Each structure stands twice: as C-alpha cells, then as structure tokens.
XYZ file of C-alpha atoms in Angstrom:
447
model
C -22.997 14.717 -14.980
C -20.259 13.822 -17.466
C -17.255 11.615 -16.783
C -14.903 14.561 -16.171
C -17.091 15.950 -13.394
C -17.342 12.508 -11.805
C -13.558 12.143 -11.994
C -13.008 15.510 -10.327
C -15.288 14.452 -7.474
C -13.371 11.174 -7.221
C -10.065 13.064 -7.134
C -11.329 15.406 -4.434
C -12.586 12.589 -2.216
C -9.355 10.590 -2.630
C -7.172 13.637 -1.949
C -9.060 14.607 1.208
C -9.100 10.992 2.400
C -5.349 10.585 1.789
C -4.505 13.839 3.573
C -6.674 13.078 6.621
C -6.091 9.319 7.017
C -2.769 9.608 8.938
C -4.497 11.764 11.558
C -7.370 9.326 12.212
C -6.874 6.985 15.155
C -8.858 4.225 16.842
C -8.146 3.935 20.562
C -4.916 5.811 19.986
C -3.798 3.539 17.124
C -3.548 4.671 13.527
C -5.652 3.379 10.642
C -2.609 2.750 8.450
C 0.987 3.213 9.559
C 4.212 1.322 8.939
C 6.633 2.745 11.473
C 10.260 1.745 10.991
C 11.170 3.942 13.933
C 8.966 2.069 16.408
C 9.007 -1.215 14.461
C 5.201 -1.311 14.340
C 2.480 -1.804 11.752
C -0.878 -0.144 12.442
C -3.873 -1.440 10.512
C -7.474 -0.300 11.147
C -6.730 0.301 14.809
C -4.693 -2.844 15.481
C -0.992 -2.644 16.246
C 1.404 -5.349 15.131
C 5.057 -5.410 16.046
C 7.648 -6.556 13.547
C 7.634 -10.109 14.892
C 3.837 -10.155 14.550
C 3.633 -9.315 10.852
C 2.062 -12.646 9.979
C -0.912 -10.843 8.398
C 1.320 -8.819 6.040
C 1.670 -11.592 3.398
C -2.114 -11.895 3.168
C -2.558 -8.130 2.852
C 0.043 -8.032 0.073
C -1.650 -10.968 -1.662
C -4.973 -9.133 -1.375
C -3.384 -6.018 -2.889
C -1.880 -7.751 -5.926
C -4.807 -10.087 -6.581
C -7.126 -7.098 -6.153
C -5.211 -5.167 -8.831
C -5.484 -8.116 -11.227
C -9.195 -8.562 -10.484
C -9.942 -4.845 -10.860
C -8.120 -4.730 -14.196
C -9.773 -7.894 -15.520
C -13.231 -6.533 -14.696
C -12.981 -2.771 -15.198
C -9.808 -2.190 -17.194
C -7.457 0.603 -16.158
C -10.056 2.363 -14.036
C -7.391 2.838 -11.343
C -5.194 4.810 -13.750
C -7.853 7.279 -14.808
C -9.787 7.645 -11.575
C -7.514 7.069 -8.572
C -3.808 6.949 -9.523
C -1.744 9.700 -7.803
C 0.150 10.300 -11.061
C -3.099 11.117 -12.871
C -4.444 13.237 -10.013
C -1.215 15.240 -9.788
C -1.143 15.817 -13.546
C -4.762 17.031 -13.505
C -3.937 19.406 -10.649
C -0.929 20.845 -12.463
C -2.150 20.747 -16.083
C -5.881 21.434 -15.733
C -6.120 23.343 -12.452
C -2.897 25.381 -12.358
C -1.865 25.768 -16.021
C -5.322 25.853 -17.642
C -7.886 27.164 -15.154
C -5.752 29.321 -12.857
C -3.093 30.712 -15.233
C -4.827 30.323 -18.609
C -1.745 28.870 -20.329
C -3.644 26.199 -22.229
C -7.179 25.063 -23.047
C -8.466 22.001 -21.243
C -10.197 20.898 -24.459
C -6.917 20.773 -26.394
C -4.048 18.990 -24.685
C -2.094 18.527 -27.913
C -1.252 22.179 -28.476
C 2.011 23.259 -26.874
C 2.208 26.431 -24.821
C 3.815 29.371 -26.616
C 6.687 30.397 -24.338
C 7.962 33.058 -26.748
C 5.606 35.434 -24.947
C 7.085 36.898 -21.770
C 3.670 36.828 -20.137
C 3.480 33.060 -20.593
C 7.000 32.603 -19.208
C 6.057 34.453 -16.025
C 2.915 32.357 -15.689
C 4.997 29.216 -16.217
C 7.324 30.171 -13.352
C 4.322 30.873 -11.141
C 2.858 27.467 -12.002
C 6.153 25.699 -11.257
C 6.457 27.537 -7.935
C 2.930 26.509 -6.925
C 3.639 22.894 -7.853
C 6.893 22.892 -5.851
C 4.889 23.876 -2.772
C 2.283 21.175 -3.459
C 5.050 18.612 -4.060
C 6.479 19.181 -0.591
C 2.984 18.938 0.898
C 2.407 15.627 -0.936
C 5.861 14.319 0.067
C 5.242 15.203 3.721
C 1.828 13.566 3.632
C 3.384 10.408 2.162
C 5.888 10.249 5.020
C 3.045 10.438 7.557
C 2.266 6.830 6.629
C 5.714 5.873 7.954
C 6.248 8.470 10.675
C 3.128 9.247 12.765
C 2.035 12.908 12.726
C 2.630 13.282 16.468
C 6.315 12.495 15.835
C 6.695 14.007 12.366
C 5.917 17.583 13.387
C 8.363 17.314 16.277
C 11.102 15.832 14.088
C 10.906 18.579 11.461
C 11.669 21.134 14.158
C 15.088 19.524 14.570
C 16.478 19.024 11.039
C 20.023 18.221 12.190
C 18.803 15.273 14.289
C 16.535 13.838 11.588
C 18.474 14.209 8.353
C 17.204 10.915 6.913
C 13.595 12.065 7.255
C 14.398 15.349 5.507
C 16.287 13.536 2.762
C 13.261 11.348 2.074
C 10.876 14.307 1.948
C 13.169 16.276 -0.360
C 13.810 13.265 -2.624
C 10.111 12.500 -3.017
C 9.311 16.156 -3.686
C 12.055 16.404 -6.340
C 10.744 13.269 -8.029
C 7.212 14.714 -8.125
C 8.523 17.969 -9.602
C 10.455 16.138 -12.329
C 7.669 13.648 -12.985
C 4.725 16.038 -13.219
C 6.424 18.987 -14.935
C 8.879 17.231 -17.248
C 7.888 13.557 -17.720
C 4.171 14.300 -17.790
C 2.078 11.465 -19.277
C 5.247 9.806 -20.594
C 5.462 8.189 -17.170
C 2.163 6.363 -17.848
C 3.200 5.498 -21.391
C 6.789 4.343 -20.929
C 7.676 3.970 -17.233
C 4.600 2.524 -15.526
C 4.630 -1.320 -15.661
C 0.884 -1.501 -15.044
C 0.051 -0.573 -18.641
C 2.098 -3.535 -19.862
C 0.121 -6.156 -17.948
C -3.312 -5.009 -19.094
C -3.121 -6.914 -22.393
C -2.859 -10.270 -20.618
C -5.688 -9.421 -18.196
C -8.233 -8.087 -20.681
C -10.870 -10.215 -22.376
C -14.065 -9.436 -24.281
C -15.963 -8.944 -21.000
C -13.511 -6.375 -19.595
C -14.900 -2.853 -19.397
C -12.700 -0.376 -21.232
C -12.854 2.769 -23.342
C -14.228 1.667 -26.726
C -14.896 3.471 -29.964
C -18.060 1.954 -31.439
C -16.994 0.954 -34.944
C -20.552 -0.260 -35.677
C -21.689 3.358 -35.595
C -18.550 5.349 -36.297
C -16.829 3.301 -38.974
C -13.279 2.008 -39.257
C -10.167 4.163 -38.916
C -6.751 3.498 -40.367
C -3.428 5.334 -40.289
C -1.980 6.555 -43.586
C 1.298 7.659 -42.019
C 0.144 11.232 -41.336
C -3.136 11.257 -39.467
C -6.174 9.115 -38.780
C -8.829 9.257 -41.484
C -11.771 7.202 -42.617
C -11.189 4.369 -45.044
C -13.178 5.743 -47.996
C -13.641 2.278 -49.431
C -15.424 1.165 -46.255
C -17.278 4.403 -45.567
C -21.057 4.506 -45.953
C -23.799 6.951 -45.094
C -24.676 5.118 -41.850
C -21.345 5.980 -40.239
C -21.782 8.798 -37.736
C -18.245 10.048 -36.929
C -17.779 13.653 -38.117
C -13.939 13.410 -38.018
C -13.841 16.491 -35.789
C -11.044 14.809 -33.810
C -12.246 16.360 -30.556
C -11.487 12.988 -28.923
C -7.877 13.185 -30.154
C -7.279 16.789 -29.085
C -8.432 16.231 -25.500
C -6.551 12.956 -24.880
C -3.879 13.470 -22.156
C -1.763 10.562 -23.441
C -1.944 11.754 -27.077
C -3.622 8.744 -28.687
C -6.463 8.273 -31.150
C -8.996 6.074 -29.384
C -10.648 5.309 -32.721
C -7.747 2.989 -33.559
C -8.771 0.561 -30.827
C -7.219 -0.575 -27.556
C -3.801 0.956 -26.840
C -1.564 0.571 -23.793
C -1.367 4.358 -23.431
C -5.108 4.660 -22.671
C -5.689 5.342 -18.959
C -9.498 5.075 -19.019
C -10.021 8.736 -18.131
C -12.946 8.907 -20.610
C -12.240 12.536 -21.544
C -12.576 11.450 -25.180
C -16.088 10.177 -24.453
C -17.087 13.550 -22.970
C -15.648 15.384 -25.985
C -17.525 13.120 -28.400
C -20.724 13.471 -26.377
C -20.710 17.257 -26.802
C -20.283 16.967 -30.572
C -22.802 14.164 -31.072
C -25.345 15.874 -28.806
C -25.658 18.616 -31.430
C -26.779 15.878 -33.831
C -29.137 14.383 -31.283
C -27.022 11.249 -30.908
C -25.105 9.483 -28.143
C -21.319 9.433 -27.887
C -19.453 7.083 -30.208
C -16.987 6.361 -27.410
C -18.305 4.279 -24.532
C -17.054 2.643 -21.369
C -18.060 -0.957 -21.838
C -16.902 -4.393 -22.904
C -16.263 -5.599 -26.433
C -19.113 -8.066 -26.058
C -21.586 -5.408 -24.953
C -20.580 -2.525 -27.263
C -19.266 -4.144 -30.436
C -20.652 -7.670 -30.496
C -23.998 -6.806 -28.845
C -23.813 -9.793 -26.536
C -24.866 -10.141 -22.923
C -22.011 -8.918 -20.742
C -21.102 -10.303 -17.327
C -18.233 -9.649 -14.983
C -18.861 -12.988 -13.268
C -16.772 -15.100 -15.597
C -14.936 -18.143 -14.266
C -11.708 -16.164 -14.090
C -13.271 -13.268 -12.199
C -15.029 -15.610 -9.782
C -11.641 -17.192 -9.059
C -10.216 -13.729 -8.385
C -13.068 -12.882 -6.009
C -12.748 -16.218 -4.208
C -9.007 -15.591 -3.749
C -9.689 -12.133 -2.312
C -12.207 -13.517 0.175
C -9.730 -16.245 1.122
C -7.019 -13.625 1.815
C -9.402 -11.566 3.963
C -10.476 -14.635 5.969
C -6.872 -15.698 6.607
C -5.796 -12.165 7.553
C -8.751 -11.899 9.943
C -8.020 -15.306 11.433
C -4.388 -14.524 12.176
C -5.201 -11.008 13.368
C -7.717 -12.431 15.839
C -4.911 -14.461 17.421
C -2.872 -11.376 18.217
C -1.147 -11.685 21.588
C -1.660 -9.135 24.372
C 2.043 -9.143 25.107
C 5.200 -10.421 23.449
C 7.915 -12.572 24.972
C 11.455 -13.081 23.735
C 13.722 -15.570 25.541
C 17.511 -15.545 25.176
C 20.113 -17.606 26.947
C 22.887 -15.755 28.725
C 26.515 -16.278 27.696
C 26.997 -18.823 30.482
C 25.249 -22.049 29.523
C 24.614 -23.314 33.058
C 25.509 -22.967 36.729
C 26.386 -25.922 38.964
C 25.512 -25.270 42.583
C 27.303 -26.687 45.635
C 24.631 -29.348 46.093
C 25.148 -30.568 42.529
C 21.926 -29.108 41.159
C 22.008 -27.277 37.833
C 20.409 -23.951 36.902
C 20.100 -21.984 33.653
C 19.839 -18.210 33.326
C 17.589 -16.552 30.741
C 17.267 -12.949 29.655
C 13.564 -12.234 29.098
C 12.200 -9.336 27.052
C 8.529 -8.554 27.701
C 6.567 -6.101 25.584
C 3.010 -5.061 26.429
C 1.201 -4.497 23.104
C -2.208 -3.925 24.715
C -3.689 -0.739 26.144
C -3.983 -2.046 29.703
C -1.519 -2.628 32.523
C -0.357 -6.215 32.995
C 1.171 -7.889 36.053
C 3.100 -10.796 34.624
C 4.058 -13.942 36.444
C 5.675 -17.165 35.251
C 5.208 -20.880 35.726
C 6.663 -24.010 34.176
C 4.510 -26.484 32.258
C 5.286 -30.183 32.926
C 7.484 -29.058 35.785
C 8.222 -32.462 37.353
C 11.946 -31.902 36.618
C 12.280 -28.107 36.919
C 11.326 -25.213 39.141
C 11.625 -21.444 38.988
C 14.505 -20.292 41.144
C 14.191 -16.585 40.435
C 11.645 -14.359 38.709
C 10.200 -11.146 39.975
C 6.668 -10.207 39.013
C 6.798 -7.633 36.222
C 4.368 -4.734 35.975
C 3.990 -3.660 32.365
C 2.273 -0.421 31.462
C 0.627 -0.121 28.022
C 3.210 -0.208 25.184
C 6.034 -0.700 27.721
C 9.000 -2.978 27.039
C 10.977 -4.476 29.949
C 13.930 -6.827 30.277
C 14.244 -9.141 33.258
C 16.044 -12.303 34.382
C 14.559 -15.772 34.777
C 16.508 -18.586 36.479
C 15.307 -22.188 36.198
C 16.910 -25.092 38.035
C 16.384 -28.847 38.183
C 14.837 -30.397 41.277
C 17.322 -33.286 41.423
C 20.385 -34.665 39.683
C 19.584 -36.198 36.318
C 22.882 -37.861 35.242
C 22.110 -37.923 31.528
C 25.353 -38.240 29.559
C 29.012 -38.950 30.297
C 30.289 -37.460 27.015
C 28.571 -34.149 26.318
C 26.138 -31.542 27.552
C 22.482 -32.387 26.961
C 19.900 -29.826 25.730
C 16.466 -30.393 27.258
C 13.183 -28.821 26.279
C 11.151 -26.861 28.762
C 7.881 -24.974 28.366
C 7.528 -21.630 30.115
C 4.170 -19.933 30.611
C 3.954 -16.173 31.153
C 0.568 -14.937 32.318
C -1.257 -11.910 33.679
C -1.976 -12.471 37.354
C -5.119 -10.369 37.120
C -6.426 -12.384 34.185
C -4.664 -15.766 33.717
C -6.452 -16.220 30.390
C -4.000 -13.681 28.998
C -0.889 -15.785 28.607
C 1.939 -16.725 26.288
C 3.636 -20.126 26.245
C 7.210 -20.349 25.003
C 9.505 -23.318 24.555
C 13.182 -22.993 25.404
C 16.271 -25.148 25.906
C 17.678 -26.130 29.274
C 21.342 -27.110 28.978
C 22.388 -29.909 31.358
C 26.133 -30.619 31.828
C 27.845 -33.955 31.303
C 28.080 -36.199 34.366
C 31.797 -35.736 35.124
C 31.206 -32.033 35.827
C 28.711 -32.730 38.599
C 29.895 -33.011 42.198
C-alpha cells in the first residue's frame, strides 16, 4: 500500500469521525461541545459550566505543546494527513475535478485545466456546485461543536429567530468556497502560520520528506528549471530527471532542492518516484525519514532531550487536567448580597439578606439544605429546602442574623466573614462551602 492509499484511508476515517462525533453522547453529555448558548463545555462526557472552566487552560496547553511535539518528531505530518484544508483540497481537486469529472490528471497537478472548451466549462460549474453543497455540510458540521445537534436542527427550522447561527454557517461556507476553489494550496504556502514555525522545530532527528542526495545526486536551479549539476554528476547517481515528483506536488515545489516551507508531507512525490524507480528495480529516492537516518546514515531516535521534555509536559498537562476535573462539584452556588446591606430588627439584632443561585450540574435530583460553619455568632433565619432536578437552576433567598448584639465599631459598618455550607440532605457528602461577607452596622444605629 503506497502513501496515497494510506492517506485516503486516513482522510476517510477522520471525515467520518468528525461528522459523527457531535452525535455521540455519554450519559446524555456530548464528547466535545462548547455551547455559548447554554454556557457549557462538554468534554468526554463531563459537563463544565463557564465558571468551572479551570481545566480549559490545561487542555489548551496540551493542544499547543502537542503541536510542537508532533512537529519536532514527525514534521508536518498533520498538514499532509489530517489538516481539513488538505482533506478538502483532495476532495475537490482529486475526487471531484480529477476522478469524477475528468478535468485533470491526478499525476500532474501542474498542468492547468483548459477552459477554452465548453465541455470543460460545464464540468467546472458542476464541480463548483458540488463543492458549494459540501461546503454547507462542512460548515453545519463545524457548528455542531458549538450548538448541539438536538438544538441545531430545531433552530434551522426558524431562520428569523436564529439569524446569528445562519450568518455563521453561511460565512464559514463562503470561506471554504473561496479557500478551496480560488486560494487552493496558496493558503498552505502563504496564509497558514504553521509552515513558518517548522524551521525552528526541526532538527536532524525530525522525520520529514527527504530526497536522498547520496543516491540521486545534487540539484541546483539555473533560473529556469531544476537540473543536475553536470560537474558533480557521476554514474552512481540514480535520478532519471523524469520530474514525476515535481508534476504531482500539490504545492508546486521540487523536493529535490531540499526542505521547503511549502512541503506539507503528503509524500505524493515519494509514490511518484517509487513507480519510476520500481521499473529499474530500485527503491524510491524520496523517503520519509530524518536527516540523520537517510542522509548521514546515523542511528535515529525521537527520544531526544527536547522531545522527552515535550512528552513530560504533555503528561503533566493531562495529570493536572484530570486532577481538576476530578474535583468537579455536583452543584454550583453563587451568592450575591441584596441592595440593602442589612436589616436592624426591633430587638436590636442584625440580619443580612442574600440572593442564592443554585445550579444542579449532576444527573440526579438534589434536596439542598444549608448550615453555617463556626456559627457561634450567626444563625439561619430563613432558608427553604430547595429541590433541584438534574441541570436545573434555581434562585432563592437566604437570611442570616446574629445571635446577639456585637457592638463592633462606633465609626463605620464592619464587614465580617461567614462560611456557608450547602449540602444534599440525602447525601451530606455532596456539599459546597462558600465564604461571604456579613455587614454589621456601626453602634449608633443600633437600638
């Protein structure tokens, strides 16, 4: 199986996985969803509300460090084997234009399509129409990672009530149409920042697409095309100068000139060279390997000090994310003071009113009660037991008062700290402790 066939399998698996992932749930929760509508983040079956996104920094760190580690070890394997830009271009260029409509040959990506023929123009319009449909499918699928499918298909039935959603879908689809049909591989060459960072991440142990100069000889550019340096050529050099590797390159480079930022590691050049060299009973002159292994004939290892540091950082991020995720609370509590700082009763005792927001993030019903920790000075004057169904959010009132006069200050109000414990009466181990302020008036206000 050549590299192209392996890539097509990779593209198929990634496409199916991406299309199906939004529909997969664990206990009713999505595998991956960032819902701005419901202010929730779903990750592998866990649900985090916006004030619980303490694992997000570690996931982002894992993402960026993972990209650096992947590039340092395996070059731009992401670009050639998993990037949506590459997959979309293969679908449009190789599947629609080449295989389905016969507008171009897959083996020669350098030759422009002759649109002077009316037949080719009609085929072009058909290809564009097909890609427009696929662009809207891809745009809709992308939005499913922000709007859950159970809501998305209801929203699209009411366009006037969900204009922002439609604007996003249309904008993404228009970008894909412009990018894939008009920008083409220029996006990888000029717009994508990833190609610019590869030079600082590569070393002689990084796997990349390499032309074996030990076998093929050196290439230089004379201002017109790549040819062999006759002064350096000898009978042991195996390259036939067929330029099959150049014709098939989607980013229009000559891999024989060495590492170039335009190379996306698709290895189509290696497949093209393999077919030519196989007729001579030889292996391809273009390999996926490190400079040390292919050119310098040294022992290659991906476990360099730098790569070990990358791997250690990734493990550290996973451990921290798991640690904080394990401390996820069954319910959330938000305490706000009312506009009136305190109430002074006829007997001279002081009370404070609080507006409590309770949100059940678990999948079971909770019966929440409240008690004060270190309550030698305070007591609960009013709080009704709250029954919270799964995912339910409720607001209620809590009133706390002092047990006796305190007489703290003659000049100003005094803020005191109090700890409030909210707990499930059916299972007291499920609890949340919050600290709040109790405002006590100055002495001259007390009767």
